Coordinates of C-alpha atoms in Angstrom, one line a residue:
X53 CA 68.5 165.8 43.0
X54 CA 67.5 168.5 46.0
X55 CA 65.6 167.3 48.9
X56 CA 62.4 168.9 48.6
X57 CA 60.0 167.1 51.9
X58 CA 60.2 165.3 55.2
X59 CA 58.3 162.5 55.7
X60 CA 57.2 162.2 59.6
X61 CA 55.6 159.2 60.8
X62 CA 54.0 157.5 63.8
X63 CA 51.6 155.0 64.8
X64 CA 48.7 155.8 67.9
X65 CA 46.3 154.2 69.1
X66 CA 47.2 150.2 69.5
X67 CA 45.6 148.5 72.2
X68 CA 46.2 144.7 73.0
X69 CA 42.6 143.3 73.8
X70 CA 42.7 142.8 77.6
X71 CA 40.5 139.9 79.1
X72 CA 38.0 140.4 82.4
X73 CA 38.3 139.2 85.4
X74 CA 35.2 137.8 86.8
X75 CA 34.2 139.4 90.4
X76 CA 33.8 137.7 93.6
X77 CA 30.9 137.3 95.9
X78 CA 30.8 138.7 99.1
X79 CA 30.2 136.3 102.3
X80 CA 27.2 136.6 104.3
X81 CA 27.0 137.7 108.0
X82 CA 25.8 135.5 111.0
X83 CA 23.2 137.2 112.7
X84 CA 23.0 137.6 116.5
X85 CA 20.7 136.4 119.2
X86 CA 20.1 138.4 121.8
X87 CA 18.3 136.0 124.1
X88 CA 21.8 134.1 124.3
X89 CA 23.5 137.1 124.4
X90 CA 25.8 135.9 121.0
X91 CA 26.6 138.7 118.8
X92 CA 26.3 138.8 115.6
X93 CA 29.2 138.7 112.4
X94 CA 29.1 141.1 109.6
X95 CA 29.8 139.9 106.2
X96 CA 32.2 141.0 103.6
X97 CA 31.6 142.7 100.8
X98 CA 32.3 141.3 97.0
X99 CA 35.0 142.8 95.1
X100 CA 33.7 143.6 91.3
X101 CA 35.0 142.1 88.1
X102 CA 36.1 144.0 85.4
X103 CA 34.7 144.1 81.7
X104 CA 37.2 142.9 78.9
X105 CA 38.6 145.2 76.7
X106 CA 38.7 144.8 72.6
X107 CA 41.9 145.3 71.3
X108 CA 42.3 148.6 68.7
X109 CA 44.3 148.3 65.8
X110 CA 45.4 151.8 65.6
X111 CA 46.4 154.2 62.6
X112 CA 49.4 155.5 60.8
X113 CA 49.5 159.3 61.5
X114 CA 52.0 161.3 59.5
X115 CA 53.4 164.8 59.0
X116 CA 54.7 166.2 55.9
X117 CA 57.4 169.0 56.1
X118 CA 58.5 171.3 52.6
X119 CA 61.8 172.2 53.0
X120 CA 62.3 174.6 49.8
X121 CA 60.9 177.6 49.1
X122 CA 59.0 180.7 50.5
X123 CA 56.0 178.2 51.7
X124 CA 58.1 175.5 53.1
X125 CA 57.1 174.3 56.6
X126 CA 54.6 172.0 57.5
X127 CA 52.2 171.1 54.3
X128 CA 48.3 169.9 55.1
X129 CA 47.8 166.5 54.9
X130 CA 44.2 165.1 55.2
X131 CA 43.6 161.5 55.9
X132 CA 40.5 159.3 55.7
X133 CA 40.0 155.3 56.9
X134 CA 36.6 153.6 55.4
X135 CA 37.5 151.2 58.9
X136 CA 39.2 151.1 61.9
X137 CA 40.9 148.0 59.9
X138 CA 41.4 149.8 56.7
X139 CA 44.9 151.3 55.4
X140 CA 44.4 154.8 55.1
X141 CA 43.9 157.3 52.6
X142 CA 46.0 160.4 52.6
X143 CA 45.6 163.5 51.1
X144 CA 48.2 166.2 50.5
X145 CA 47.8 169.9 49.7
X146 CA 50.8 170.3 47.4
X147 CA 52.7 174.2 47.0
X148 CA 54.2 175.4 44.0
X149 CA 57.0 177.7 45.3
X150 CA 58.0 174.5 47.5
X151 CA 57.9 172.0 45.2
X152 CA 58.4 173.6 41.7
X153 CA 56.3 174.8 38.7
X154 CA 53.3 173.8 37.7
X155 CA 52.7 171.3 41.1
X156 CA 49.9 172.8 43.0
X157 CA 46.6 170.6 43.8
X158 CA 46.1 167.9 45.7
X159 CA 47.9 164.6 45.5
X160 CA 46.0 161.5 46.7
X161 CA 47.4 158.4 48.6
X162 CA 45.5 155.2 48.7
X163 CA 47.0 152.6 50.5
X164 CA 43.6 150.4 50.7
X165 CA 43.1 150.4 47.0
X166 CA 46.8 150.8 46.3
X167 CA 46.1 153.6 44.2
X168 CA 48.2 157.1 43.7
X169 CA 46.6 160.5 41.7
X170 CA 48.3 163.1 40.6
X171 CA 47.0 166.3 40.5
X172 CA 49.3 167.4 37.6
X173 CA 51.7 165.5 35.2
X174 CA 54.6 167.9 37.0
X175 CA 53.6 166.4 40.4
X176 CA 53.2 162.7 39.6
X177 CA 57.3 161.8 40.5
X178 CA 56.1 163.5 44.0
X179 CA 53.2 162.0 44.2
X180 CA 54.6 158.2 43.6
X181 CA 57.6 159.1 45.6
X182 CA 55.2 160.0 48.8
X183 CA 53.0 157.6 48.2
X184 CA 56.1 154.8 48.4
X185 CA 57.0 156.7 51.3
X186 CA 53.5 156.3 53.3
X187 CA 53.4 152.8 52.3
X188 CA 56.7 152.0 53.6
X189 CA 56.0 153.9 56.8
X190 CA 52.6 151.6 57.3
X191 CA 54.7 148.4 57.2
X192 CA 57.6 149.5 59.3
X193 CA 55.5 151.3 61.7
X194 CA 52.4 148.9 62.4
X195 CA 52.7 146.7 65.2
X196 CA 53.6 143.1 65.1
X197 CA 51.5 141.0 67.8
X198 CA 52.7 137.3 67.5
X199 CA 50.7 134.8 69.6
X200 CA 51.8 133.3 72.8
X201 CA 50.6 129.3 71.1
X202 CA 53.3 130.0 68.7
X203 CA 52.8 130.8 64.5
X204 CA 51.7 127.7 63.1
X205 CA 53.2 128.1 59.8
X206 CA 56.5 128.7 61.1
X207 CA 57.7 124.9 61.1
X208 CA 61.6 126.1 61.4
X209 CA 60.7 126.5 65.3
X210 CA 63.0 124.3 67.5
X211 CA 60.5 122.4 69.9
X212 CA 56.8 122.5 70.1
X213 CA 55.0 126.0 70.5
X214 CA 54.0 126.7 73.8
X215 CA 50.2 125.3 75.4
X216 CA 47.1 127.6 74.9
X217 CA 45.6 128.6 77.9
X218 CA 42.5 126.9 78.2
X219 CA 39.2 129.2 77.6
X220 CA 41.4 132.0 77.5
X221 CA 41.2 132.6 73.7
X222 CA 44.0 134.2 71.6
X223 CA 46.8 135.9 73.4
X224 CA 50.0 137.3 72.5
X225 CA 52.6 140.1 73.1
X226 CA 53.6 143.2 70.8
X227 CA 56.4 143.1 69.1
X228 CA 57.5 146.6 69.3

C-alpha cells in the first residue's frame, strides 16, 4: 500500500504534414535600343516554392522516478521502436532497496506485442502495474488529428461534413 515510483510522461516529436507551395516565375526584361534612344526594363526575379513536409508521428518518452529507499531517484529506462509507427518497447532497470526484496533485473514493456516480462516472480505486480501505466500514458498522450472533411463514421454529426479541398489531399488539425 506505499507508493513506491512516479511515472513521468510526454509525447515529442509530432509534426502535421505541411503541403508546398509551388514557386513563381520571374518576368522577363525588355531590352533597350539605343539607336532610338529607348531604355531598357529589367525583369523580376521568381520567388521559389517550398518542398512539402511529411507529417511525423512522434513517440511516447517517459521517465520513471523510485521514491523508496537508499537508490530512489531517477531509475534507467531504455526504450526501443521497430518503426517510427510502432508502439514502443520499454525497458526498466529495476532496484532492490527501492522496490523491495528479491526485485532486481530488468522488467520489459511491450506495447506493440502487448506483452509484459518479469524479471522475477517478486517483480511481476510492478512490472504489470508499469506496464498498465505506459499503456495508459500512450493513449492519453498521443495526439488526435481529426480531418477537416469530417469522420465519416460519425453519423451523429448535425449537417453535412465540411467540402475537401480539391487536390489538396487529407488535411486536418490536432486535437491537443
Amino acid at each position: 500500500g506505499k507508493d513506491v515510483a512516479v511515472l513521468v510522461g510526454g509525447w515529442e516529436g509530432f509534426k502535421m504534414p505541411k503541403p508546398g507551395v509551388a514557386g513563381k516565375t520571374g518576368k522577363p526584361g525588355v531590352v533597350g535600343d539605343k539607336s532610338s534612344n529607348r531604355k531598357g526594363v529589367a525583369g523580376t526575379k521568381g520567388i521559389k516554392g517550398t518542398k512539402p513536409e511529411p507529417p511525423e508521428a512522434g513517440r511516447l518518452v517517459v521517465r520513471l522516478y523510485a521514491l523508496q529507499g537508499p537508490s530512489r531517484g531517477r531509475l534507467k529506462v531504455r526504450q526501443e521502436q521497430s518503426g517510427p509507427l510502432a508502439p514502443p518497447t520499454f525497458f526498466v532497470e529495476l532496484q532492490e532497496p527501492c522496490l523491495g526484496k528479491n526485485v532486481t533485473g530488468t522488467a520489459k514493456v511491450s506495447l506493440e506485442q502487448g506483452e509484459l516480462r518479469s524479471p522475477t516472480p517478486e517483480a511481476t505486480l510492478f512490472t504489470f502495474l508499469l506496464g498498465m501505466s505506459l499503456a495508459l500514458l500512450h493513449v492519453i498522450l498521443q495526439p488526435l488529428v481529426q480531418p477537416l472533411q469530417g469522420i465519416p463514421w460519425d453519423a451523429a454529426r448535425s449537417g453535412p461534413p465540411p467540402p475537401a479541398a480539391e487536390g489538396k489531399g487529407v488535411e486536418g488539425k490536432c486535437l491537443f
